Coordinates of C-alpha atoms and ligand atoms in Angstrom, one line a residue:
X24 CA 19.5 39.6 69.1
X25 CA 18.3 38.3 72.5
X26 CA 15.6 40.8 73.0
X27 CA 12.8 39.3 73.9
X28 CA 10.2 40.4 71.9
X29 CA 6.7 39.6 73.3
X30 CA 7.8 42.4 76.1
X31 CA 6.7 44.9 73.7
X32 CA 4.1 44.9 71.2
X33 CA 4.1 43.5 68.1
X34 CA 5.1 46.4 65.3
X35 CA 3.6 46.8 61.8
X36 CA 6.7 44.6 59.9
X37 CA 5.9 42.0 62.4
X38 CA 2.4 41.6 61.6
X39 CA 2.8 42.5 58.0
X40 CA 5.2 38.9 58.5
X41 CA 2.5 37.2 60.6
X42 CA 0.1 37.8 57.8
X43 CA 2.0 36.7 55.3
X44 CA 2.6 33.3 57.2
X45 CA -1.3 33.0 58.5
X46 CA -2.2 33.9 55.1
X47 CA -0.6 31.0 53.6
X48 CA -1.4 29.0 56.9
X49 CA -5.0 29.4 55.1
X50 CA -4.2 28.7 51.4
X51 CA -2.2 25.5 52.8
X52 CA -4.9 23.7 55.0
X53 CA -7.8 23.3 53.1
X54 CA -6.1 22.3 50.1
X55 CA -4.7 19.5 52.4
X56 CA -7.7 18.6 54.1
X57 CA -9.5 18.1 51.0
X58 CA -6.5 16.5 49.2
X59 CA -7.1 13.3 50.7
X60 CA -3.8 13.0 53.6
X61 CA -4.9 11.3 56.1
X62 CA -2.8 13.0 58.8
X63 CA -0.9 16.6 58.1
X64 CA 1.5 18.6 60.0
X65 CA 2.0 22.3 60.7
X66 CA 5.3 23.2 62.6
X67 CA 6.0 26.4 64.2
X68 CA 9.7 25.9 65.6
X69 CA 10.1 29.4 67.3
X70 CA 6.7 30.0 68.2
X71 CA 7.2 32.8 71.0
X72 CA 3.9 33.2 73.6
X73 CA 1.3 32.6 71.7
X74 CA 0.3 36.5 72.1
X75 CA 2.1 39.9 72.5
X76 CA 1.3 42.0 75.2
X77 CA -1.4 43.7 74.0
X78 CA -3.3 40.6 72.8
X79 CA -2.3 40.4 69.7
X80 CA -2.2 36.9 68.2
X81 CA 1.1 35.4 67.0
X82 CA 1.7 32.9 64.9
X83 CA 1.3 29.3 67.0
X84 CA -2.6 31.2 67.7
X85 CA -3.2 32.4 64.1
X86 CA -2.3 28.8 63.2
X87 CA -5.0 27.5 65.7
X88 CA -7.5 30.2 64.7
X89 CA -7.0 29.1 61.0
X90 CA -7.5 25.2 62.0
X91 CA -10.9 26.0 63.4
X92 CA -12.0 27.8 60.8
X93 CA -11.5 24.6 58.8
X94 CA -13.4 22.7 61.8
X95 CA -15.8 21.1 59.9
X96 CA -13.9 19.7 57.0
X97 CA -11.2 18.3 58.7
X98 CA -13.6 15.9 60.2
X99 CA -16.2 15.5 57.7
X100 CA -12.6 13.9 55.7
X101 CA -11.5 12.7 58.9
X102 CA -8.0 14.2 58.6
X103 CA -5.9 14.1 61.6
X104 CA -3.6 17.8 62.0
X105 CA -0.6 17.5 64.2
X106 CA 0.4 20.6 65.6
X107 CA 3.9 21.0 66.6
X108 CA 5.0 24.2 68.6
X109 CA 8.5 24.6 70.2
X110 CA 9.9 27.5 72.3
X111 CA 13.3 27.6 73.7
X112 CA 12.9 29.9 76.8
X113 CA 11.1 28.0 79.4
X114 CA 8.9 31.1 80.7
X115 CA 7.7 31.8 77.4
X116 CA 6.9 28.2 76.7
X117 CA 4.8 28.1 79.7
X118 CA 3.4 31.2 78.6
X119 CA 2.5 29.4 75.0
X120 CA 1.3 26.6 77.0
X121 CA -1.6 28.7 79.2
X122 CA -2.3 30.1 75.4
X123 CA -2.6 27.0 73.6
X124 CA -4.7 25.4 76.5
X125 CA -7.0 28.4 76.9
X126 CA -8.1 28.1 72.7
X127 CA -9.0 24.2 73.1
X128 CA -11.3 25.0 76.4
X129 CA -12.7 28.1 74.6
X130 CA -13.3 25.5 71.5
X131 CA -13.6 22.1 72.5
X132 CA -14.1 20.3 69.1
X133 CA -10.6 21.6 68.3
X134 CA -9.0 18.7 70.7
X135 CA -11.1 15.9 68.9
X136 CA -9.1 16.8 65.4
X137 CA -6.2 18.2 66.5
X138 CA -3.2 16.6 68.1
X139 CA -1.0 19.7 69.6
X140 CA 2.2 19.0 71.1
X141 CA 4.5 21.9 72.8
X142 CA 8.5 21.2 72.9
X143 CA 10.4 23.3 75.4
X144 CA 13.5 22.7 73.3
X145 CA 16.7 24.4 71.3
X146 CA 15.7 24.3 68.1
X147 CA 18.7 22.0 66.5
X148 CA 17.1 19.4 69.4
X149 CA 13.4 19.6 68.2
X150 CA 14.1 19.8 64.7
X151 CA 16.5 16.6 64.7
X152 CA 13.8 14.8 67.1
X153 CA 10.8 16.2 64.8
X154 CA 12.4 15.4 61.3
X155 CA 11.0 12.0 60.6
X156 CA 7.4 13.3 61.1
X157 CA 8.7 16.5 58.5
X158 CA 9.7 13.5 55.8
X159 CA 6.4 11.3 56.5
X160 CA 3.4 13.9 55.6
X161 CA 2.4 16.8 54.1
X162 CA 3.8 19.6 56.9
X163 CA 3.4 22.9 57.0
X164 CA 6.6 24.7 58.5
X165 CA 7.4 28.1 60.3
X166 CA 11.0 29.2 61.0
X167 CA 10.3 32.5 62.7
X168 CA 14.1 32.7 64.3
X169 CA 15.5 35.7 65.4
X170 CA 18.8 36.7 63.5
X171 CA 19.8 34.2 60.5
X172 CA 21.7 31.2 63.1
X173 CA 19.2 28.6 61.6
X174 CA 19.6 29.6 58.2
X175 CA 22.5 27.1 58.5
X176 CA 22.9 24.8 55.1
X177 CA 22.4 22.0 57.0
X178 CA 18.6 23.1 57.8
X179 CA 18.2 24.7 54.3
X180 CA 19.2 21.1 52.9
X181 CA 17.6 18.8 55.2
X182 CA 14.3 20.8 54.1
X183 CA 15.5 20.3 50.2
X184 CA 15.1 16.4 51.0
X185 CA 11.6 16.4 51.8
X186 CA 9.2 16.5 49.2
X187 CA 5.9 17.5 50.8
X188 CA 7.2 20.4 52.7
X189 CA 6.3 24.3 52.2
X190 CA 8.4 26.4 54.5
X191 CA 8.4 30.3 55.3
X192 CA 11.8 31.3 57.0
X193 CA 12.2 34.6 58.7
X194 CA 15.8 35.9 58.3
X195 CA 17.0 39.2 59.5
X196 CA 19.3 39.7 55.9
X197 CA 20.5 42.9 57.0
X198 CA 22.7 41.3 59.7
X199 CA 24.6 40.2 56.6
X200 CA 25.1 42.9 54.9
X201 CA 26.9 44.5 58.5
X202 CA 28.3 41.2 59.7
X203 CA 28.2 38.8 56.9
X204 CA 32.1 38.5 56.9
X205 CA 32.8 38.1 60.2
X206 CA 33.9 34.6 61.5
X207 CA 31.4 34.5 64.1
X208 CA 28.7 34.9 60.6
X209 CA 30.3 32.6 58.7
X210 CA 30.2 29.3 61.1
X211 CA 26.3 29.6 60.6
X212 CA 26.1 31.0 57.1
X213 CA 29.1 31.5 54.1
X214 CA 27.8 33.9 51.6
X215 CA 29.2 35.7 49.0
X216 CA 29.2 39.3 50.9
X217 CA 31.2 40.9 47.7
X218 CA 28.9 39.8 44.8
X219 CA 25.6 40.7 47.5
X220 CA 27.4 44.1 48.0
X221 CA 27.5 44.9 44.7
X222 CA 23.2 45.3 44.4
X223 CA 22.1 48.1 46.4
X224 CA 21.7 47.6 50.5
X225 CA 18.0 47.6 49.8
X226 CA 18.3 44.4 47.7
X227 CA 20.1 42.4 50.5
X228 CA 17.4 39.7 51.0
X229 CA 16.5 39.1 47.4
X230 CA 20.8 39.0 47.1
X231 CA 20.4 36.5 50.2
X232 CA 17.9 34.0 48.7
X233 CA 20.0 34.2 44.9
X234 CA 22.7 32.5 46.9
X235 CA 20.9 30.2 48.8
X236 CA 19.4 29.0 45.8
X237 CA 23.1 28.1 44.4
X238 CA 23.8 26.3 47.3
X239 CA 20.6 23.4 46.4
X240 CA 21.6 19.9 44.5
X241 CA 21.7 20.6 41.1
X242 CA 18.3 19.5 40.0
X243 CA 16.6 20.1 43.0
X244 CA 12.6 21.1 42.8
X245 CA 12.8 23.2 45.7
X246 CA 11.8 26.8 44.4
X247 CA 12.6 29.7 46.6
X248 CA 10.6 33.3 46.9
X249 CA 12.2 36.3 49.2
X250 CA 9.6 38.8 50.4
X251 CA 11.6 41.3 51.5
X252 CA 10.0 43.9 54.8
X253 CA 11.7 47.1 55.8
X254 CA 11.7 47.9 58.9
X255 CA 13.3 51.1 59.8
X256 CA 16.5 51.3 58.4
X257 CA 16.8 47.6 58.3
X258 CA 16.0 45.0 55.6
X259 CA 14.2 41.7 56.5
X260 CA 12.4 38.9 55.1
X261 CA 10.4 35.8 54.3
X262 CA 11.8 33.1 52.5
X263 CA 9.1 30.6 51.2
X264 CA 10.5 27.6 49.9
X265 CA 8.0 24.6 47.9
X266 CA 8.5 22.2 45.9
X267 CA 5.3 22.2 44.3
X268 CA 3.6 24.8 41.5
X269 CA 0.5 24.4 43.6
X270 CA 2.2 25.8 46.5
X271 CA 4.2 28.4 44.7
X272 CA 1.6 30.1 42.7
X273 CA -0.6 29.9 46.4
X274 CA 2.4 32.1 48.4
X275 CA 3.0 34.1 44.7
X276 CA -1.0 35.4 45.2
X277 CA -0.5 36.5 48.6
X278 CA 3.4 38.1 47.6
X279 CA 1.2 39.8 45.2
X280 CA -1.9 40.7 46.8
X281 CA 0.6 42.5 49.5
X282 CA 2.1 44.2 46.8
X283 CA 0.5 44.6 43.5
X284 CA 4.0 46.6 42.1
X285 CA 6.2 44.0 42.8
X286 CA 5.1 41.0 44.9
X287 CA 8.0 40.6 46.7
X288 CA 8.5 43.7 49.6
X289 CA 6.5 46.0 51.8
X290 CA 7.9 48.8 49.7
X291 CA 9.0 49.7 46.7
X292 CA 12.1 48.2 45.7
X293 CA 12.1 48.5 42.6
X294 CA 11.2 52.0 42.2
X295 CA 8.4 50.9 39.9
X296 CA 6.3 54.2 40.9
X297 CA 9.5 56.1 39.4
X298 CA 9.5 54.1 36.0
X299 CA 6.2 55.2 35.2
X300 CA 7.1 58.6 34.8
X301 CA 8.7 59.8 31.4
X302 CA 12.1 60.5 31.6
X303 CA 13.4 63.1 29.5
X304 CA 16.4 61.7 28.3
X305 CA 16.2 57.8 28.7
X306 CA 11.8 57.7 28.0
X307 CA 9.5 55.5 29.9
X308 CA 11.5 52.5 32.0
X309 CA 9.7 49.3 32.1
X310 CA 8.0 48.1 35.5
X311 CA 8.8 45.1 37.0
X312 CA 5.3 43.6 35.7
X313 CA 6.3 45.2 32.1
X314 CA 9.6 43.7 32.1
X315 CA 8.4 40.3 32.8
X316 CA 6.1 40.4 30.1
X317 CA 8.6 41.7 27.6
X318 CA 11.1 38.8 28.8
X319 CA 7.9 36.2 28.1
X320 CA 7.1 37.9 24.8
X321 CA 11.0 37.7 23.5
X322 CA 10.6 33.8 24.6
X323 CA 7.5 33.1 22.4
X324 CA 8.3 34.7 19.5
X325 CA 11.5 33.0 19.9
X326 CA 9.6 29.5 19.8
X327 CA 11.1 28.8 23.3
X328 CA 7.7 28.8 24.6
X329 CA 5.1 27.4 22.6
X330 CA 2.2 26.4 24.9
X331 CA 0.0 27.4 28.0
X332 CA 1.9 24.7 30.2
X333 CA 5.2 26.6 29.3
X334 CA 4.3 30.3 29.9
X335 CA 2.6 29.0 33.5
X336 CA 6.1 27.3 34.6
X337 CA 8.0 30.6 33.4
X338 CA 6.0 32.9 35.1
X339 CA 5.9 31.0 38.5
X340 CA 10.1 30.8 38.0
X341 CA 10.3 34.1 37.5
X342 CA 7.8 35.0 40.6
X343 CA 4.8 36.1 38.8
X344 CA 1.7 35.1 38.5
X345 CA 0.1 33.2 35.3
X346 CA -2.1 36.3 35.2
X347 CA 0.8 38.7 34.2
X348 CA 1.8 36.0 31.3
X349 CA -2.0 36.1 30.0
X350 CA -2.0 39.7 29.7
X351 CA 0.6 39.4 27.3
X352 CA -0.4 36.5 25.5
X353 CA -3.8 38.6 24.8
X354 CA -2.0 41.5 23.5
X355 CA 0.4 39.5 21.4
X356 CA -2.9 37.9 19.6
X357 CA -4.7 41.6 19.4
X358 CA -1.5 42.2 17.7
X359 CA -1.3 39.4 15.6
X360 CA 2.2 38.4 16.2
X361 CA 0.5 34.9 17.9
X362 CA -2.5 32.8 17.9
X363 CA -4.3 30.4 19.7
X364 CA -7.5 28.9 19.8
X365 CA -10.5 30.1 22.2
X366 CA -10.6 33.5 23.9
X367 CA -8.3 32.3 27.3
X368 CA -4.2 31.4 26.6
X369 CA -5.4 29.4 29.9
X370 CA -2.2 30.2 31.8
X371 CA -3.4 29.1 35.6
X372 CA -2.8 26.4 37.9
X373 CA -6.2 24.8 37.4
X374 CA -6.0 25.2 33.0
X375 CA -2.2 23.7 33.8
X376 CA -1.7 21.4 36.6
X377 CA -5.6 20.2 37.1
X378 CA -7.1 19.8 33.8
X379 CA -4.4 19.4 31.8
X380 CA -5.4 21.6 28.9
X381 CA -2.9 22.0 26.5
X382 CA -3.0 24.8 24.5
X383 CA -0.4 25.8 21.5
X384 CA 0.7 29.4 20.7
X385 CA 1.4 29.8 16.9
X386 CA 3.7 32.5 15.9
X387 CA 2.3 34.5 12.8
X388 CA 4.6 37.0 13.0
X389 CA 8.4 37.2 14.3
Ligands
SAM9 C1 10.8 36.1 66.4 S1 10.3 35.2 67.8 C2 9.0 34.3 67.3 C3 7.7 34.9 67.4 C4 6.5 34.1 67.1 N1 6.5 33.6 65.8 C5 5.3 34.9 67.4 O1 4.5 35.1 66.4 O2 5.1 35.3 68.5 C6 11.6 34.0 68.0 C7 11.3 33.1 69.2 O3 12.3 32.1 69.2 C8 12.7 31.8 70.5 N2 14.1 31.2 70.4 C9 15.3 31.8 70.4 N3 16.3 30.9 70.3 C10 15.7 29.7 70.1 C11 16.2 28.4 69.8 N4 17.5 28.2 69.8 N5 15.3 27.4 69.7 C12 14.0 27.6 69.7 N6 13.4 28.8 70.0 C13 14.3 29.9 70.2 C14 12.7 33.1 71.2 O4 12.6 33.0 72.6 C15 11.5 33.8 70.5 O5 10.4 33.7 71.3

């Protein structure tokens, strides 16, 4: 667990994850910027070096290189960014330091914006020290820990307090699956390690995040998304955690641009290329996309969803994207079992959450 990693290069599964996190890193700030904050926070708790041996950025530099890009409205709505990195070994701090200093010579306008602070600190220390900025603005936070220590409830529900946080959590899940009953496991994490053995061993992340989830306040508006990534013989993963659609349906594009089977792993986990051959006995099983919109058709022509508002909400709770649910909805009116007036069932964020169009589905035909 102690190896330190920016000794070696960074491997595929570890860029596929520092993608995943610069990618939102690029949804998030611009829509922040132009929001109308007035100051924003990214956090990057474990940030490592700032670079892997061969140059390769990691994620505290991908966050800078994704603030510059967004140079010129950041000031043009005068936004101040706070940029908060922490790394617990001291060399590699200093290391992260050189890094950090080196991108604000190369581009000086980034200092006159950005307010970057490095904490040489355990992570318990920083994040306790660090939390009443986390509840005060929008922030932006990266949990990029080795092992699953800080997947601690404590963390996981601290975060469920805030309301303008978007988190991705890096959690090696299949430490569970070989050590999630031992003692030394459970002071930092209690799961259920009979009901997550009873899925297959590649399921052990989305297993992982199914329990997390009962472990939030009973109403709680935090949403959580696993994407799981294989590497080797081992299963790890993101876990992106929002309370708001906005931010869901933004990680849900890039879960699904990654993956246009499943949206949620760097391989198939579902076997969908399998269930799109005939079986002989059993006929055609339905993909994971199919299945979804057979669950959303069942719903509608059960009247338990009637509108575009509706089928938006149920896809993005069921990790798909309001693109999946229109499908449908199109076929349902070529088939006349529905209508609805105008060409679109308008089942996206903007139609939804921005506009405010309501528009009703009428069932012609159960
Ligand atoms: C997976 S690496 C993060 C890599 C980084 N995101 C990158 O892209 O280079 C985890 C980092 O957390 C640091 N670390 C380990 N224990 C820590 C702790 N208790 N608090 C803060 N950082 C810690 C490690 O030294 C290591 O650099």
């Amino acid at each position: 667990m102690s190896k330190n990693l920016h000794e070696k290069p960074f491997d595929g599964t570890t860029i596929a994850k520092l993608e995943i996190f610069e990618d939102y890193a690029q949804a998030w700030i611009p829509t922040f910027v132009m929001h109308g904050d007035l100051v924003i926070c990214i956090f990057d708790f474990f940030a490592g070096t700032g670079y892997d041996k061969n140059g390769v950025p990691g994620s505290p530099i991908r966050v800078l290189k994704k603030l510059r890009e967004q140079i010129a409205p950041i000031f043009q709505k005068k936004v101040k960014v706070r940029v908060f990195f922490n790394e617990f070994n001291p060399k590699k701090q200093e290391q992260l330091s050189l890094a950090c200093n080196d991108f604000f010579k190369t581009y000086p306008e980034m200092g006159r914006a950005i307010e970057l602070q490095i904490f040489n600190e355990d992570f318990d220390v920083c994040v306790d020290r660090l939390l009443p900025v986390i509840r005060e603005f929008s922030s932006l936070i990266y949990l990029d820990q080795n092992g699953i220590r800080f997947l601690a409830d404590k963390y996981l529900l601290e975060l469920e307090k805030t309301t303008r946080t978007d988190f991705l959590y890096f959690v090696s899940s299949s430490y569970f699956w070989r050590f999630g009953d031992k003692e030394e496991f459970r002071t930092h994490v209690q799961l259920d390690m009979g009901a997550a053995k009873k899925n297959p061993y590649h399921f052990i992340h989305r297993s992982l995040i199914n329990q997390l989830r009962t472990k939030l306040p009973v109403g709680s508006k935090l949403k959580l998304y696993p994407f799981s990534l294989k590497k080797g013989a081992n299963i790890h993963g993101i876990i992106f955690g929002a309370s708001h659609p906005r931010a869901v349906e933004k990680f849900l594009r890039i879960a699904w641009k990654r993956n246009e089977t499943n949206g949620e792993a760097n391989f198939d986990i579902d076997e969908d290329r399998q269930k799109r051959q005939l079986n002989l006995f059993e006929g055609r099983q339905l993909t994971k996309i199919e299945s979804f919109q057979q669950r959303l058709r069942n719903e509608v022509l059960k009247g338990s969803i009637t509108n575009n508002f509706e089928a938006f909400d149920f896809a993005l709770d069921e990790a798909h994207l309001g693109s999946h649910a229109a499908e449908e909805l199109r076929k349902m009116k070529r088939e006349a079992l529905i209508d609805y007036q105008g060409i679109s069932p308008l089942v996206t964020y903007e139609n939804v959450y921005q506009k405010g169009r309501r528009l009703t589905f009428k069932v012609i035909q159960k």
